[in-house]
Short mmCIF file of C-alpha atoms in Angstrom, two decimals:
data_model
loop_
_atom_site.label_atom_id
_atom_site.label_comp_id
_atom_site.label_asym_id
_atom_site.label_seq_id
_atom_site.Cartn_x
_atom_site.Cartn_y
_atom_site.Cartn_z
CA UNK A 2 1.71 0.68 -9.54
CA UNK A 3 5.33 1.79 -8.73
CA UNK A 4 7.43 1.03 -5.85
CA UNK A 5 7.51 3.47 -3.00
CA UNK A 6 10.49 4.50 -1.54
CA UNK A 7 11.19 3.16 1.94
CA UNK A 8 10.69 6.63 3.88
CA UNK A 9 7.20 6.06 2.09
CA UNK A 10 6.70 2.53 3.03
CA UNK A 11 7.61 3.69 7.11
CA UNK A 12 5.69 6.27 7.17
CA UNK A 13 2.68 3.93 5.32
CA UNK A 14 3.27 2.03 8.75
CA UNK A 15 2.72 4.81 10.56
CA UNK A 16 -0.36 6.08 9.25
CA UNK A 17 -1.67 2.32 9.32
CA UNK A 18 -0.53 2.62 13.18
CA UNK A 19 -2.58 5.61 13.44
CA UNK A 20 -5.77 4.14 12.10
CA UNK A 21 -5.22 1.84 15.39
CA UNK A 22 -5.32 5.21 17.16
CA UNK A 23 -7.99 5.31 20.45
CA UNK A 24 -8.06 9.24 20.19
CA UNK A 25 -10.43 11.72 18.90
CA UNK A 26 -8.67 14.69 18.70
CA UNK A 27 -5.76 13.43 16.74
CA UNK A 28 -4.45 10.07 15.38
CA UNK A 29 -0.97 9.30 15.83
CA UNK A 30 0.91 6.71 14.42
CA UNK A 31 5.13 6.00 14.68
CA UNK A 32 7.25 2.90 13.83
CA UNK A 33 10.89 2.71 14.82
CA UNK A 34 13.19 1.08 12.03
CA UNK A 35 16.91 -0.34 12.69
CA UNK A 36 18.56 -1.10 9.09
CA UNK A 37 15.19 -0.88 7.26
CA UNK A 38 13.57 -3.43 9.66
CA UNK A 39 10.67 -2.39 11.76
CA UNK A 40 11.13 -3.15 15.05
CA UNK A 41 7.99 -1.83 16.93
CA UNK A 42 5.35 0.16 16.24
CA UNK A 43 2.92 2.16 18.81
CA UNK A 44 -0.07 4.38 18.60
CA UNK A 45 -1.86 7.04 20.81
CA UNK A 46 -4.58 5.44 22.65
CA UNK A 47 -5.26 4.47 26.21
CA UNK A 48 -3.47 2.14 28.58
CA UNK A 49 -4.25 -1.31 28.20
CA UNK A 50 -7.36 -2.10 30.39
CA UNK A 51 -8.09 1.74 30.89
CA UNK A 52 -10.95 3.13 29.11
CA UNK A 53 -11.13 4.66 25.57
CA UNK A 54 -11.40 7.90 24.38
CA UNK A 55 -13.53 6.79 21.51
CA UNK A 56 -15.63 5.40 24.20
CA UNK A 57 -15.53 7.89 27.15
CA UNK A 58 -14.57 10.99 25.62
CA UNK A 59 -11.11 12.21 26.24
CA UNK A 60 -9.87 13.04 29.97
CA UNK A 61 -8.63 16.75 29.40
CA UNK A 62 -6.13 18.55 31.89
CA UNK A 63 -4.86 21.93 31.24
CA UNK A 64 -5.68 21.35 27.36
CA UNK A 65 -4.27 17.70 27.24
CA UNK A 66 -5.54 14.30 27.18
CA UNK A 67 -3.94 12.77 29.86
CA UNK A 68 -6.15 9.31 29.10
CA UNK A 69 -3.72 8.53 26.36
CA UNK A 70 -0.24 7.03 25.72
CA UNK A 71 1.31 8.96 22.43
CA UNK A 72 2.61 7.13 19.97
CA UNK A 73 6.35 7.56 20.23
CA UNK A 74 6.29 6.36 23.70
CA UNK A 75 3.85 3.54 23.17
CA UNK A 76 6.61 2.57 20.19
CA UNK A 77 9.52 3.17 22.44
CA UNK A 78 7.74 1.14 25.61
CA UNK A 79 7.27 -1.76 22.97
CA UNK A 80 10.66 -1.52 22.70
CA UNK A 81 11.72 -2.13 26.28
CA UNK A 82 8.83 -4.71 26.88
CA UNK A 83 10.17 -7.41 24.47
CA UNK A 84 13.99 -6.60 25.14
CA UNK A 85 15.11 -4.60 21.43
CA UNK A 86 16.84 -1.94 21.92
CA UNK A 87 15.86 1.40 20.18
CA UNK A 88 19.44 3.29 20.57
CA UNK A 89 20.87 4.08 17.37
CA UNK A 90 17.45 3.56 15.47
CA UNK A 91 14.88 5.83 13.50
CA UNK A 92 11.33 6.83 14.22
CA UNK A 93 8.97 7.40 11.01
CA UNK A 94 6.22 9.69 13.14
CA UNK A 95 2.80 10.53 11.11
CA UNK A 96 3.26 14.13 13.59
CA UNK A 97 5.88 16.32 14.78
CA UNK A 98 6.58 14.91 18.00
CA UNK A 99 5.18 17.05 20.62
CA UNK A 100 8.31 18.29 23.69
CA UNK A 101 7.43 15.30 26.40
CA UNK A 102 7.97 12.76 23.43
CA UNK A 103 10.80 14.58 22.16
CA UNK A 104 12.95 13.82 25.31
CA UNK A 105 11.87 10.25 25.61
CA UNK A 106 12.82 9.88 21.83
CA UNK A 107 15.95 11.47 22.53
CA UNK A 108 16.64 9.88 26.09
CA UNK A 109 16.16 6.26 23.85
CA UNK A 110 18.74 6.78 21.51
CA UNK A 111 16.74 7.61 18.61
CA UNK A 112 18.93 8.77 15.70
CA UNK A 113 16.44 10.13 12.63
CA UNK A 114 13.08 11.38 13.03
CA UNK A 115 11.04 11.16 10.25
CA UNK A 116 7.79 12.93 10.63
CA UNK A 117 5.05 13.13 7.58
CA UNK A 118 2.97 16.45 9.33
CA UNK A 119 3.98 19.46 11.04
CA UNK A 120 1.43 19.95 14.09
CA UNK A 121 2.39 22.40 16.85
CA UNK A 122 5.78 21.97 16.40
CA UNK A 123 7.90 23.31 19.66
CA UNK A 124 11.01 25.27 18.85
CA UNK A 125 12.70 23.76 21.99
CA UNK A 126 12.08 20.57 20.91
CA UNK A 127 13.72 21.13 17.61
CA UNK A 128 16.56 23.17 20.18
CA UNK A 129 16.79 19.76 21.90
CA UNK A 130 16.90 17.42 18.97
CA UNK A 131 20.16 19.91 17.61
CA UNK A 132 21.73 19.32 20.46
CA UNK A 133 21.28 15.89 20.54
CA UNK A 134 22.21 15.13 17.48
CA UNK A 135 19.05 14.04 16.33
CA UNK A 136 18.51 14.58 12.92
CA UNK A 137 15.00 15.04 12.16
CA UNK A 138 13.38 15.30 8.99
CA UNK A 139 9.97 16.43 7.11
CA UNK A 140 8.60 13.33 4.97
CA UNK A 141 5.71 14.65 3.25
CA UNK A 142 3.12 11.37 3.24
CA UNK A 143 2.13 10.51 -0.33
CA UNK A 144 -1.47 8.47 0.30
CA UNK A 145 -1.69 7.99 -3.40
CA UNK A 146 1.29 6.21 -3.46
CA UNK A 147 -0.36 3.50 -1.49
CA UNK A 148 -3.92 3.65 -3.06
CA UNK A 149 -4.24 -0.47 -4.28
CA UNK A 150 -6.89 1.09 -6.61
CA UNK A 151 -5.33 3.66 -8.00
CA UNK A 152 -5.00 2.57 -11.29
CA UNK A 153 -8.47 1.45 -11.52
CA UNK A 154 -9.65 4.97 -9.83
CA UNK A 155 -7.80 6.46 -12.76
CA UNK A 156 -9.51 4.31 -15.73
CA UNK A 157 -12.45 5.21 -14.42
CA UNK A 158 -11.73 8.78 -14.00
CA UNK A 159 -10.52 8.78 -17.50
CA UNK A 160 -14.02 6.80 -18.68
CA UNK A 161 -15.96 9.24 -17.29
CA UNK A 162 -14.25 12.11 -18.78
CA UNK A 163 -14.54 10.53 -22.71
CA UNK A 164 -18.26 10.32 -21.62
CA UNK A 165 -19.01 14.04 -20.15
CA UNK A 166 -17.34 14.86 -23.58
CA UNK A 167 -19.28 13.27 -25.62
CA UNK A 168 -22.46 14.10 -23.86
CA UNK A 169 -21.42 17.60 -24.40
CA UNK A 170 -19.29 18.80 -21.72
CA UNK A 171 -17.49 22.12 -22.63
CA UNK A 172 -13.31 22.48 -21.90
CA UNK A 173 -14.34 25.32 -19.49
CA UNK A 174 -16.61 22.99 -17.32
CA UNK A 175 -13.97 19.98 -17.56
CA UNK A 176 -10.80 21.60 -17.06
CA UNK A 177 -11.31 22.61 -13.15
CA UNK A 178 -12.38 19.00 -12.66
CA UNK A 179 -9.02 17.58 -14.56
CA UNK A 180 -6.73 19.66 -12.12
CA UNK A 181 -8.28 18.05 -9.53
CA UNK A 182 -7.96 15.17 -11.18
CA UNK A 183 -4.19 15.65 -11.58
CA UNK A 184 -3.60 16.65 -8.21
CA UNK A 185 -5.47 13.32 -7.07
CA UNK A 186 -3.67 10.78 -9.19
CA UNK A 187 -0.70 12.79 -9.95
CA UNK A 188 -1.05 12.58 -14.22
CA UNK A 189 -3.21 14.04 -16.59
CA UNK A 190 -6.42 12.52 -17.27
CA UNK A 191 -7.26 13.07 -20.70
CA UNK A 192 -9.20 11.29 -23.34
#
């Protein structure tokens, strides 16, 4: 397996984060970093002691849940909880943040925002990040990258393939399947 980079390993975080996520309309995950050290992490989900979405259903208000905490704040409130300041850090976001957590991640001091998905991204907030000097960046997630079975995936993919072949398989039936193959593990699989 080869090393990921760290935007990959941060925004890994994240999207570990998000599978932490109370919400069923959209998991969120973010982790805030300060010289490639995470220093809190937070995803969307209810207040603690307040019931779940996953359990309730979500509280809707003019087309938001208002049940949940997002993740960027819940990150940036674990912040001021335990006393580490987030000014000057950067945020590794599994979502474009959405305009109410754009100001509190730019009223924090938040310095980079990585984000892994675009997802109803507001043109003011990218206005507001400009003028704060925010610089904010698209990280495309790679989830292959941290697959720990990747390489055993592929043997088997590529076991598989030697034995459609010689069972018969023609080129034209295998080669749709090998693309998707490729796309999956990111190589060839041939045998």
């Amino acid at each position: 397996m080869e090393r990921i980079t760290w935007d990959q390993f941060f925004m890994a975080q994240s999207h570990l984060l998000a599978m932490r996520s109370t919400c069923t309309r959209l998991a969120v995950g973010a982790t805030i970093v300060r010289e490639k050290r995470i220093i809190a992490g937070g995803y969307n989900g209810s207040i603690s002691g307040d019931e779940h979405c996953t359990e309730n259903g979500c509280y809707v208000v003019d087309s938001h849940c208002v049940r949940t905490v997002h993740a960027e704040t819940n990150a940036l409130l674990q912040c001021a909880k335990y006393g580490t300041p987030a000014n000057g850090a950067d945020l590794y976001v599994t979502h474009f943040p959405c305009l109410p957590c754009t100001k509190t991640i730019i009223q924090a001091g938040i310095k980079n925002v990585y984000y892994a998905k675009d997802y109803k991204n507001n043109p003011y907030a990218m206005e507001l990040f400009q003028k704060a000097n925010v610089q904010v960046a698209h990280i495309p997630f790679d989830e292959a990258k941290i697959d720990f079975l990747q390489d055993e995936k592929y043997a088997l993919t590529f076991e598989l393939f030697k034995k459609l072949r010689e069972l018969g398989a023609s080129q034209e039936e295998l080669i749709p399947l090998e693309e998707k193959m490729h796309e999956l593990f990111g190589k060839l699989v041939q045998s």
